[in-house]
Amino acid sequence: MGYYINLLIVIFVFTYINQSLVFFKLANDLNLMNRWLAFIPFLQNILLLRIINKKDWYFILFLVPVVNVIAYVVFYTKFYEMFDLSFPWIIFSIIIWPIGQISNLYIAFFKKELS
């Protein structure tokens, strides 16, 4: 039982660090205000919304159960479309966690153009 808890903690920490670096780098590249939000776990969603040119009030959708899952799918699809990821990669990135993490790193550090 302790092994699984430790594994979940490692996955959570890796995801937190990865998402923080990705959102900070993208916010920096796009000259967005309040880049520091990238390092506050739940407020990272505000940067996601700013990157995809949505209003900050959409953040409320992340607070509503069930609606938040739909919001994540819709907003991450828009996020990946902005960076010209192909449709199969968008689907895999949303459904399969490791592919999503790698796609985010690729977008932040290797893909330079926005569509």
Short mmCIF file of the N, C-alpha and C atoms (twelve columns), coordinates in Angstrom:
data_MODEL
# 
_entry.id   MODEL 
# 
loop_
_atom_site.group_PDB 
_atom_site.id 
_atom_site.type_symbol 
_atom_site.label_atom_id 
_atom_site.label_alt_id 
_atom_site.label_comp_id 
_atom_site.label_asym_id 
_atom_site.label_seq_id 
_atom_site.Cartn_x 
_atom_site.Cartn_y 
_atom_site.Cartn_z 
_atom_site.pdbx_PDB_model_num 
ATOM 1   N N  . MET A 1   0.821   -1.200 0.000   1 
ATOM 2   C CA . MET A 1   0.000   0.000  0.000   1 
ATOM 3   C C  . MET A 1   0.860   1.257  0.000   1 
ATOM 4   N N  . GLY A 2   1.936   1.242  0.778   1 
ATOM 5   C CA . GLY A 2   2.833   2.388  0.856   1 
ATOM 6   C C  . GLY A 2   3.519   2.661  -0.465  1 
ATOM 7   N N  . TYR A 3   3.786   1.592  -1.228  1 
ATOM 8   C CA . TYR A 3   4.426   1.742  -2.539  1 
ATOM 9   C C  . TYR A 3   3.547   2.567  -3.470  1 
ATOM 10  N N  . TYR A 4   2.259   2.294  -3.495  1 
ATOM 11  C CA . TYR A 4   1.349   3.007  -4.389  1 
ATOM 12  C C  . TYR A 4   1.200   4.470  -3.988  1 
ATOM 13  N N  . ILE A 5   1.195   4.730  -2.701  1 
ATOM 14  C CA . ILE A 5   1.112   6.115  -2.239  1 
ATOM 15  C C  . ILE A 5   2.367   6.870  -2.660  1 
ATOM 16  N N  . ASN A 6   3.529   6.244  -2.493  1 
ATOM 17  C CA . ASN A 6   4.782   6.872  -2.913  1 
ATOM 18  C C  . ASN A 6   4.795   7.112  -4.419  1 
ATOM 19  N N  . LEU A 7   4.286   6.162  -5.183  1 
ATOM 20  C CA . LEU A 7   4.217   6.315  -6.639  1 
ATOM 21  C C  . LEU A 7   3.305   7.479  -7.014  1 
ATOM 22  N N  . LEU A 8   2.162   7.594  -6.359  1 
ATOM 23  C CA . LEU A 8   1.254   8.707  -6.626  1 
ATOM 24  C C  . LEU A 8   1.884   10.051 -6.264  1 
ATOM 25  N N  . ILE A 9   2.633   10.093 -5.196  1 
ATOM 26  C CA . ILE A 9   3.318   11.327 -4.806  1 
ATOM 27  C C  . ILE A 9   4.352   11.711 -5.853  1 
ATOM 28  N N  . VAL A 10  5.116   10.744 -6.341  1 
ATOM 29  C CA . VAL A 10  6.119   11.007 -7.385  1 
ATOM 30  C C  . VAL A 10  5.439   11.509 -8.661  1 
ATOM 31  N N  . ILE A 11  4.339   10.877 -9.050  1 
ATOM 32  C CA . ILE A 11  3.608   11.309 -10.247 1 
ATOM 33  C C  . ILE A 11  3.073   12.718 -10.058 1 
ATOM 34  N N  . PHE A 12  2.513   13.018 -8.898  1 
ATOM 35  C CA . PHE A 12  1.990   14.354 -8.628  1 
ATOM 36  C C  . PHE A 12  3.096   15.399 -8.695  1 
ATOM 37  N N  . VAL A 13  4.242   15.126 -8.074  1 
ATOM 38  C CA . VAL A 13  5.350   16.087 -8.064  1 
ATOM 39  C C  . VAL A 13  5.887   16.293 -9.484  1 
ATOM 40  N N  . PHE A 14  6.041   15.207 -10.238 1 
ATOM 41  C CA . PHE A 14  6.509   15.329 -11.617 1 
ATOM 42  C C  . PHE A 14  5.544   16.173 -12.445 1 
ATOM 43  N N  . THR A 15  4.256   15.906 -12.309 1 
ATOM 44  C CA . THR A 15  3.246   16.658 -13.064 1 
ATOM 45  C C  . THR A 15  3.270   18.128 -12.673 1 
ATOM 46  N N  . TYR A 16  3.373   18.397 -11.388 1 
ATOM 47  C CA . TYR A 16  3.420   19.779 -10.914 1 
ATOM 48  C C  . TYR A 16  4.621   20.517 -11.500 1 
ATOM 49  N N  . ILE A 17  5.791   19.921 -11.420 1 
ATOM 50  C CA . ILE A 17  7.009   20.561 -11.943 1 
ATOM 51  C C  . ILE A 17  6.909   20.756 -13.453 1 
ATOM 52  N N  . ASN A 18  6.448   19.730 -14.144 1 
ATOM 53  C CA . ASN A 18  6.320   19.798 -15.600 1 
ATOM 54  C C  . ASN A 18  5.351   20.906 -16.009 1 
ATOM 55  N N  . GLN A 19  4.159   20.904 -15.435 1 
ATOM 56  C CA . GLN A 19  3.158   21.906 -15.795 1 
ATOM 57  C C  . GLN A 19  3.628   23.312 -15.420 1 
ATOM 58  N N  . SER A 20  4.284   23.443 -14.292 1 
ATOM 59  C CA . SER A 20  4.787   24.756 -13.880 1 
ATOM 60  C C  . SER A 20  5.790   25.291 -14.892 1 
ATOM 61  N N  . LEU A 21  6.732   24.466 -15.287 1 
ATOM 62  C CA . LEU A 21  7.733   24.893 -16.264 1 
ATOM 63  C C  . LEU A 21  7.104   25.212 -17.615 1 
ATOM 64  N N  . VAL A 22  6.178   24.378 -18.045 1 
ATOM 65  C CA . VAL A 22  5.524   24.582 -19.341 1 
ATOM 66  C C  . VAL A 22  4.744   25.893 -19.341 1 
ATOM 67  N N  . PHE A 23  3.888   26.096 -18.350 1 
ATOM 68  C CA . PHE A 23  3.071   27.303 -18.334 1 
ATOM 69  C C  . PHE A 23  3.907   28.559 -18.101 1 
ATOM 70  N N  . PHE A 24  4.946   28.466 -17.282 1 
ATOM 71  C CA . PHE A 24  5.807   29.627 -17.073 1 
ATOM 72  C C  . PHE A 24  6.529   29.997 -18.361 1 
ATOM 73  N N  . LYS A 25  7.061   28.998 -19.053 1 
ATOM 74  C CA . LYS A 25  7.785   29.251 -20.311 1 
ATOM 75  C C  . LYS A 25  6.850   29.845 -21.357 1 
ATOM 76  N N  . LEU A 26  5.665   29.276 -21.507 1 
ATOM 77  C CA . LEU A 26  4.715   29.802 -22.497 1 
ATOM 78  C C  . LEU A 26  4.233   31.204 -22.125 1 
ATOM 79  N N  . ALA A 27  3.962   31.442 -20.847 1 
ATOM 80  C CA . ALA A 27  3.545   32.770 -20.409 1 
ATOM 81  C C  . ALA A 27  4.657   33.786 -20.646 1 
ATOM 82  N N  . ASN A 28  5.879   33.366 -20.428 1 
ATOM 83  C CA . ASN A 28  7.027   34.232 -20.674 1 
ATOM 84  C C  . ASN A 28  7.160   34.531 -22.166 1 
ATOM 85  N N  . ASP A 29  7.050   33.521 -23.002 1 
ATOM 86  C CA . ASP A 29  7.161   33.700 -24.455 1 
ATOM 87  C C  . ASP A 29  6.045   34.577 -25.017 1 
ATOM 88  N N  . LEU A 30  4.858   34.485 -24.431 1 
ATOM 89  C CA . LEU A 30  3.708   35.260 -24.905 1 
ATOM 90  C C  . LEU A 30  3.548   36.590 -24.170 1 
ATOM 91  N N  . ASN A 31  4.501   36.904 -23.292 1 
ATOM 92  C CA . ASN A 31  4.482   38.149 -22.520 1 
ATOM 93  C C  . ASN A 31  3.177   38.333 -21.740 1 
ATOM 94  N N  . LEU A 32  2.730   37.269 -21.107 1 
ATOM 95  C CA . LEU A 32  1.518   37.335 -20.291 1 
ATOM 96  C C  . LEU A 32  1.856   37.862 -18.903 1 
ATOM 97  N N  . MET A 33  0.899   38.552 -18.306 1 
ATOM 98  C CA . MET A 33  1.094   39.046 -16.952 1 
ATOM 99  C C  . MET A 33  0.906   37.904 -15.943 1 
ATOM 100 N N  . ASN A 34  1.446   38.098 -14.768 1 
ATOM 101 C CA . ASN A 34  1.316   37.155 -13.650 1 
ATOM 102 C C  . ASN A 34  1.826   35.757 -13.999 1 
ATOM 103 N N  . ARG A 35  3.016   35.690 -14.520 1 
ATOM 104 C CA . ARG A 35  3.624   34.394 -14.869 1 
ATOM 105 C C  . ARG A 35  3.788   33.497 -13.640 1 
ATOM 106 N N  . TRP A 36  3.900   34.106 -12.492 1 
ATOM 107 C CA . TRP A 36  4.093   33.361 -11.247 1 
ATOM 108 C C  . TRP A 36  2.928   32.426 -10.946 1 
ATOM 109 N N  . LEU A 37  1.770   32.653 -11.576 1 
ATOM 110 C CA . LEU A 37  0.634   31.751 -11.370 1 
ATOM 111 C C  . LEU A 37  0.961   30.320 -11.802 1 
ATOM 112 N N  . ALA A 38  1.965   30.177 -12.627 1 
ATOM 113 C CA . ALA A 38  2.361   28.847 -13.092 1 
ATOM 114 C C  . ALA A 38  2.806   27.956 -11.933 1 
ATOM 115 N N  . PHE A 39  3.234   28.546 -10.843 1 
ATOM 116 C CA . PHE A 39  3.759   27.764 -9.730  1 
ATOM 117 C C  . PHE A 39  2.740   27.515 -8.622  1 
ATOM 118 N N  . ILE A 40  1.512   27.932 -8.834  1 
ATOM 119 C CA . ILE A 40  0.433   27.653 -7.878  1 
ATOM 120 C C  . ILE A 40  -0.491  26.644 -8.552  1 
ATOM 121 N N  . PRO A 41  -0.524  25.408 -8.034  1 
ATOM 122 C CA . PRO A 41  -1.150  24.309 -8.767  1 
ATOM 123 C C  . PRO A 41  -2.507  24.586 -9.389  1 
ATOM 124 N N  . PHE A 42  -3.486  25.040 -8.661  1 
ATOM 125 C CA . PHE A 42  -4.810  25.180 -9.252  1 
ATOM 126 C C  . PHE A 42  -4.930  26.441 -10.095 1 
ATOM 127 N N  . LEU A 43  -4.162  27.458 -9.766  1 
ATOM 128 C CA . LEU A 43  -4.219  28.714 -10.511 1 
ATOM 129 C C  . LEU A 43  -3.498  28.637 -11.852 1 
ATOM 130 N N  . GLN A 44  -2.805  27.536 -12.098 1 
ATOM 131 C CA . GLN A 44  -2.198  27.317 -13.420 1 
ATOM 132 C C  . GLN A 44  -3.253  27.360 -14.513 1 
ATOM 133 N N  . ASN A 45  -4.464  27.008 -14.156 1 
ATOM 134 C CA . ASN A 45  -5.550  27.015 -15.138 1 
ATOM 135 C C  . ASN A 45  -5.838  28.411 -15.673 1 
ATOM 136 N N  . ILE A 46  -5.582  29.432 -14.869 1 
ATOM 137 C CA . ILE A 46  -5.764  30.800 -15.356 1 
ATOM 138 C C  . ILE A 46  -4.774  31.083 -16.478 1 
ATOM 139 N N  . LEU A 47  -3.548  30.627 -16.317 1 
ATOM 140 C CA . LEU A 47  -2.572  30.811 -17.396 1 
ATOM 141 C C  . LEU A 47  -2.973  30.019 -18.631 1 
ATOM 142 N N  . LEU A 48  -3.494  28.817 -18.439 1 
ATOM 143 C CA . LEU A 48  -3.980  28.037 -19.576 1 
ATOM 144 C C  . LEU A 48  -5.030  28.836 -20.333 1 
ATOM 145 N N  . LEU A 49  -5.957  29.434 -19.625 1 
ATOM 146 C CA . LEU A 49  -7.007  30.228 -20.259 1 
ATOM 147 C C  . LEU A 49  -6.432  31.446 -20.976 1 
ATOM 148 N N  . ARG A 50  -5.440  32.078 -20.391 1 
ATOM 149 C CA . ARG A 50  -4.825  33.237 -21.035 1 
ATOM 150 C C  . ARG A 50  -4.052  32.826 -22.285 1 
ATOM 151 N N  . ILE A 51  -3.414  31.682 -22.245 1 
ATOM 152 C CA . ILE A 51  -2.662  31.209 -23.406 1 
ATOM 153 C C  . ILE A 51  -3.594  30.950 -24.584 1 
ATOM 154 N N  . ILE A 52  -4.784  30.424 -24.305 1 
ATOM 155 C CA . ILE A 52  -5.723  30.130 -25.396 1 
ATOM 156 C C  . ILE A 52  -6.694  31.288 -25.643 1 
ATOM 157 N N  . ASN A 53  -6.377  32.457 -25.075 1 
ATOM 158 C CA . ASN A 53  -7.156  33.682 -25.296 1 
ATOM 159 C C  . ASN A 53  -8.614  33.578 -24.843 1 
ATOM 160 N N  . LYS A 54  -8.815  32.990 -23.691 1 
ATOM 161 C CA . LYS A 54  -10.145 32.949 -23.072 1 
ATOM 162 C C  . LYS A 54  -10.146 33.885 -21.863 1 
ATOM 163 N N  . LYS A 55  -11.312 34.310 -21.473 1 
ATOM 164 C CA . LYS A 55  -11.456 35.197 -20.314 1 
ATOM 165 C C  . LYS A 55  -11.162 34.435 -19.026 1 
ATOM 166 N N  . ASP A 56  -10.663 35.155 -18.024 1 
ATOM 167 C CA . ASP A 56  -10.305 34.531 -16.749 1 
ATOM 168 C C  . ASP A 56  -11.508 33.946 -16.021 1 
ATOM 169 N N  . TRP A 57  -12.688 34.469 -16.255 1 
ATOM 170 C CA . TRP A 57  -13.855 33.977 -15.525 1 
ATOM 171 C C  . TRP A 57  -14.210 32.538 -15.882 1 
ATOM 172 N N  . TYR A 58  -13.699 32.022 -17.009 1 
ATOM 173 C CA . TYR A 58  -13.917 30.616 -17.334 1 
ATOM 174 C C  . TYR A 58  -13.313 29.697 -16.260 1 
ATOM 175 N N  . PHE A 59  -12.444 30.269 -15.444 1 
ATOM 176 C CA . PHE A 59  -11.834 29.524 -14.342 1 
ATOM 177 C C  . PHE A 59  -12.901 28.905 -13.436 1 
ATOM 178 N N  . ILE A 60  -14.036 29.533 -13.344 1 
ATOM 179 C CA . ILE A 60  -15.138 29.026 -12.507 1 
ATOM 180 C C  . ILE A 60  -15.556 27.629 -12.952 1 
ATOM 181 N N  . LEU A 61  -15.448 27.345 -14.239 1 
ATOM 182 C CA . LEU A 61  -15.829 26.028 -14.745 1 
ATOM 183 C C  . LEU A 61  -14.980 24.909 -14.133 1 
ATOM 184 N N  . PHE A 62  -13.750 25.228 -13.762 1 
ATOM 185 C CA . PHE A 62  -12.878 24.222 -13.155 1 
ATOM 186 C C  . PHE A 62  -13.288 23.886 -11.722 1 
ATOM 187 N N  . LEU A 63  -14.181 24.668 -11.144 1 
ATOM 188 C CA . LEU A 63  -14.623 24.450 -9.768  1 
ATOM 189 C C  . LEU A 63  -15.871 23.572 -9.671  1 
ATOM 190 N N  . VAL A 64  -16.532 23.346 -10.799 1 
ATOM 191 C CA . VAL A 64  -17.797 22.611 -10.800 1 
ATOM 192 C C  . VAL A 64  -17.529 21.147 -11.157 1 
ATOM 193 N N  . PRO A 65  -17.907 20.203 -10.281 1 
ATOM 194 C CA . PRO A 65  -17.696 18.795 -10.590 1 
ATOM 195 C C  . PRO A 65  -18.372 18.401 -11.908 1 
ATOM 196 N N  . VAL A 66  -17.775 17.497 -12.625 1 
ATOM 197 C CA . VAL A 66  -18.194 16.976 -13.921 1 
ATOM 198 C C  . VAL A 66  -17.963 18.024 -15.019 1 
ATOM 199 N N  . VAL A 67  -18.375 19.249 -14.779 1 
ATOM 200 C CA . VAL A 67  -18.133 20.310 -15.759 1 
ATOM 201 C C  . VAL A 67  -16.632 20.535 -15.915 1 
ATOM 202 N N  . ASN A 68  -15.874 20.371 -14.823 1 
ATOM 203 C CA . ASN A 68  -14.436 20.591 -14.900 1 
ATOM 204 C C  . ASN A 68  -13.753 19.598 -15.847 1 
ATOM 205 N N  . VAL A 69  -14.226 18.383 -15.894 1 
ATOM 206 C CA . VAL A 69  -13.641 17.394 -16.816 1 
ATOM 207 C C  . VAL A 69  -13.901 17.812 -18.259 1 
ATOM 208 N N  . ILE A 70  -15.117 18.236 -18.539 1 
ATOM 209 C CA . ILE A 70  -15.458 18.697 -19.882 1 
ATOM 210 C C  . ILE A 70  -14.646 19.941 -20.225 1 
ATOM 211 N N  . ALA A 71  -14.497 20.848 -19.266 1 
ATOM 212 C CA . ALA A 71  -13.725 22.073 -19.496 1 
ATOM 213 C C  . ALA A 71  -12.271 21.743 -19.810 1 
ATOM 214 N N  . TYR A 72  -11.687 20.809 -19.068 1 
ATOM 215 C CA . TYR A 72  -10.306 20.417 -19.345 1 
ATOM 216 C C  . TYR A 72  -10.163 19.885 -20.766 1 
ATOM 217 N N  . VAL A 73  -11.061 19.033 -21.183 1 
ATOM 218 C CA . VAL A 73  -10.988 18.469 -22.530 1 
ATOM 219 C C  . VAL A 73  -11.116 19.569 -23.576 1 
ATOM 220 N N  . VAL A 74  -12.087 20.443 -23.411 1 
ATOM 221 C CA . VAL A 74  -12.312 21.515 -24.386 1 
ATOM 222 C C  . VAL A 74  -11.125 22.478 -24.424 1 
ATOM 223 N N  . PHE A 75  -10.658 22.914 -23.262 1 
ATOM 224 C CA . PHE A 75  -9.590  23.912 -23.231 1 
ATOM 225 C C  . PHE A 75  -8.246  23.320 -23.649 1 
ATOM 226 N N  . TYR A 76  -7.960  22.091 -23.263 1 
ATOM 227 C CA . TYR A 76  -6.708  21.482 -23.711 1 
ATOM 228 C C  . TYR A 76  -6.745  21.168 -25.203 1 
ATOM 229 N N  . THR A 77  -7.908  20.841 -25.739 1 
ATOM 230 C CA . THR A 77  -8.013  20.655 -27.189 1 
ATOM 231 C C  . THR A 77  -7.674  21.964 -27.897 1 
ATOM 232 N N  . LYS A 78  -8.227  23.059 -27.417 1 
ATOM 233 C CA . LYS A 78  -7.924  24.378 -27.985 1 
ATOM 234 C C  . LYS A 78  -6.447  24.702 -27.834 1 
ATOM 235 N N  . PHE A 79  -5.873  24.378 -26.677 1 
ATOM 236 C CA . PHE A 79  -4.449  24.609 -26.421 1 
ATOM 237 C C  . PHE A 79  -3.588  23.862 -27.437 1 
ATOM 238 N N  . TYR A 80  -3.867  22.581 -27.633 1 
ATOM 239 C CA . TYR A 80  -3.069  21.786 -28.565 1 
ATOM 240 C C  . TYR A 80  -3.298  22.228 -30.011 1 
ATOM 241 N N  . GLU A 81  -4.513  22.642 -30.346 1 
ATOM 242 C CA . GLU A 81  -4.783  23.136 -31.699 1 
ATOM 243 C C  . GLU A 81  -4.015  24.416 -31.989 1 
ATOM 244 N N  . MET A 82  -3.817  25.254 -30.984 1 
ATOM 245 C CA . MET A 82  -3.060  26.491 -31.183 1 
ATOM 246 C C  . MET A 82  -1.632  26.215 -31.616 1 
ATOM 247 N N  . PHE A 83  -1.113  25.069 -31.218 1 
ATOM 248 C CA . PHE A 83  0.270   24.726 -31.533 1 
ATOM 249 C C  . PHE A 83  0.365   23.660 -32.620 1 
ATOM 250 N N  . ASP A 84  -0.697  23.524 -33.390 1 
ATOM 251 C CA . ASP A 84  -0.732  22.643 -34.575 1 
ATOM 252 C C  . ASP A 84  -0.412  21.184 -34.286 1 
ATOM 253 N N  . LEU A 85  -0.844  20.668 -33.155 1 
ATOM 254 C CA . LEU A 85  -0.719  19.234 -32.948 1 
ATOM 255 C C  . LEU A 85  -1.803  18.547 -33.762 1 
ATOM 256 N N  . SER A 86  -1.470  17.422 -34.356 1 
ATOM 257 C CA . SER A 86  -2.449  16.710 -35.168 1 
ATOM 258 C C  . SER A 86  -3.543  16.124 -34.272 1 
ATOM 259 N N  . PHE A 87  -4.679  15.849 -34.875 1 
ATOM 260 C CA . PHE A 87  -5.833  15.367 -34.114 1 
ATOM 261 C C  . PHE A 87  -5.532  14.099 -33.311 1 
ATOM 262 N N  . PRO A 88  -4.854  13.082 -33.901 1 
ATOM 263 C CA . PRO A 88  -4.540  11.899 -33.078 1 
ATOM 264 C C  . PRO A 88  -3.670  12.237 -31.868 1 
ATOM 265 N N  . TRP A 89  -2.704  13.151 -32.040 1 
ATOM 266 C CA . TRP A 89  -1.861  13.537 -30.907 1 
ATOM 267 C C  . TRP A 89  -2.656  14.283 -29.852 1 
ATOM 268 N N  . ILE A 90  -3.626  15.071 -30.282 1 
ATOM 269 C CA . ILE A 90  -4.480  15.769 -29.314 1 
ATOM 270 C C  . ILE A 90  -5.252  14.755 -28.476 1 
ATOM 271 N N  . ILE A 91  -5.841  13.770 -29.139 1 
ATOM 272 C CA . ILE A 91  -6.606  12.739 -28.427 1 
ATOM 273 C C  . ILE A 91  -5.706  11.973 -27.462 1 
ATOM 274 N N  . PHE A 92  -4.542  11.527 -27.957 1 
ATOM 275 C CA . PHE A 92  -3.616  10.775 -27.093 1 
ATOM 276 C C  . PHE A 92  -3.118  11.640 -25.940 1 
ATOM 277 N N  . SER A 93  -2.848  12.907 -26.201 1 
ATOM 278 C CA . SER A 93  -2.328  13.790 -25.159 1 
ATOM 279 C C  . SER A 93  -3.344  14.032 -24.050 1 
ATOM 280 N N  . ILE A 94  -4.613  14.054 -24.414 1 
ATOM 281 C CA . ILE A 94  -5.646  14.277 -23.407 1 
ATOM 282 C C  . ILE A 94  -5.949  13.000 -22.632 1 
ATOM 283 N N  . ILE A 95  -5.969  11.869 -23.317 1 
ATOM 284 C CA . ILE A 95  -6.366  10.610 -22.675 1 
ATOM 285 C C  . ILE A 95  -5.213  9.935  -21.937 1 
ATOM 286 N N  . ILE A 96  -4.028  9.932  -22.524 1 
ATOM 287 C CA . ILE A 96  -2.887  9.205  -21.955 1 
ATOM 288 C C  . ILE A 96  -1.947  10.202 -21.289 1 
ATOM 289 N N  . TRP A 97  -1.876  10.160 -19.978 1 
ATOM 290 C CA . TRP A 97  -1.146  11.143 -19.192 1 
ATOM 291 C C  . TRP A 97  0.308   11.343 -19.630 1 
ATOM 292 N N  . PRO A 98  1.143   10.290 -19.794 1 
ATOM 293 C CA . PRO A 98  2.543   10.542 -20.161 1 
ATOM 294 C C  . PRO A 98  2.694   11.232 -21.513 1 
ATOM 295 N N  . ILE A 99  1.853   10.903 -22.461 1 
ATOM 296 C CA . ILE A 99  1.932   11.549 -23.772 1 
ATOM 297 C C  . ILE A 99  1.575   13.029 -23.636 1 
ATOM 298 N N  . GLY A 100 0.600   13.333 -22.809 1 
ATOM 299 C CA . GLY A 100 0.239   14.727 -22.575 1 
ATOM 300 C C  . GLY A 100 1.382   15.523 -21.960 1 
ATOM 301 N N  . GLN A 101 2.077   14.925 -21.018 1 
ATOM 302 C CA . GLN A 101 3.204   15.615 -20.386 1 
ATOM 303 C C  . GLN A 101 4.333   15.868 -21.390 1 
ATOM 304 N N  . ILE A 102 4.611   14.874 -22.210 1 
ATOM 305 C CA . ILE A 102 5.660   15.024 -23.229 1 
ATOM 306 C C  . ILE A 102 5.237   16.047 -24.280 1 
ATOM 307 N N  . SER A 103 3.974   16.029 -24.680 1 
ATOM 308 C CA . SER A 103 3.476   17.008 -25.653 1 
ATOM 309 C C  . SER A 103 3.603   18.427 -25.110 1 
ATOM 310 N N  . ASN A 104 3.284   18.616 -23.849 1 
ATOM 311 C CA . ASN A 104 3.397   19.943 -23.249 1 
ATOM 312 C C  . ASN A 104 4.845   20.429 -23.234 1 
ATOM 313 N N  . LEU A 105 5.766   19.540 -22.879 1 
ATOM 314 C CA . LEU A 105 7.186   19.915 -22.898 1 
ATOM 315 C C  . LEU A 105 7.644   20.262 -24.307 1 
ATOM 316 N N  . TYR A 106 7.211   19.470 -25.278 1 
ATOM 317 C CA . TYR A 106 7.569   19.722 -26.668 1 
ATOM 318 C C  . TYR A 106 7.048   21.086 -27.113 1 
ATOM 319 N N  . ILE A 107 5.815   21.390 -26.782 1 
ATOM 320 C CA . ILE A 107 5.221   22.674 -27.164 1 
ATOM 321 C C  . ILE A 107 5.994   23.829 -26.527 1 
ATOM 322 N N  . ALA A 108 6.306   23.710 -25.260 1 
ATOM 323 C CA . ALA A 108 6.934   24.824 -24.538 1 
ATOM 324 C C  . ALA A 108 8.384   25.052 -24.953 1 
ATOM 325 N N  . PHE A 109 9.119   23.991 -25.191 1 
ATOM 326 C CA . PHE A 109 10.554  24.158 -25.366 1 
ATOM 327 C C  . PHE A 109 11.063  23.949 -26.790 1 
ATOM 328 N N  . PHE A 110 10.268  23.346 -27.657 1 
ATOM 329 C CA . PHE A 110 10.769  23.059 -28.999 1 
ATOM 330 C C  . PHE A 110 9.903   23.636 -30.122 1 
ATOM 331 N N  . LYS A 111 8.650   23.873 -29.869 1 
ATOM 332 C CA . LYS A 111 7.752   24.376 -30.907 1 
ATOM 333 C C  . LYS A 111 7.625   25.883 -30.725 1 
ATOM 334 N N  . LYS A 112 8.007   26.643 -31.720 1 
ATOM 335 C CA . LYS A 112 8.090   28.080 -31.545 1 
ATOM 336 C C  . LYS A 112 6.937   28.859 -32.172 1 
ATOM 337 N N  . GLU A 113 6.244   28.308 -33.127 1 
ATOM 338 C CA . GLU A 113 5.221   29.090 -33.812 1 
ATOM 339 C C  . GLU A 113 3.820   28.767 -33.282 1 
ATOM 340 N N  . LEU A 114 3.032   29.801 -33.223 1 
ATOM 341 C CA . LEU A 114 1.617   29.666 -32.881 1 
ATOM 342 C C  . LEU A 114 0.814   29.708 -34.162 1 
ATOM 343 N N  . SER A 115 -0.282  28.963 -34.184 1 
ATOM 344 C CA . SER A 115 -1.134  29.049 -35.377 1 
ATOM 345 C C  . SER A 115 -2.249  30.042 -35.151 1 
# 
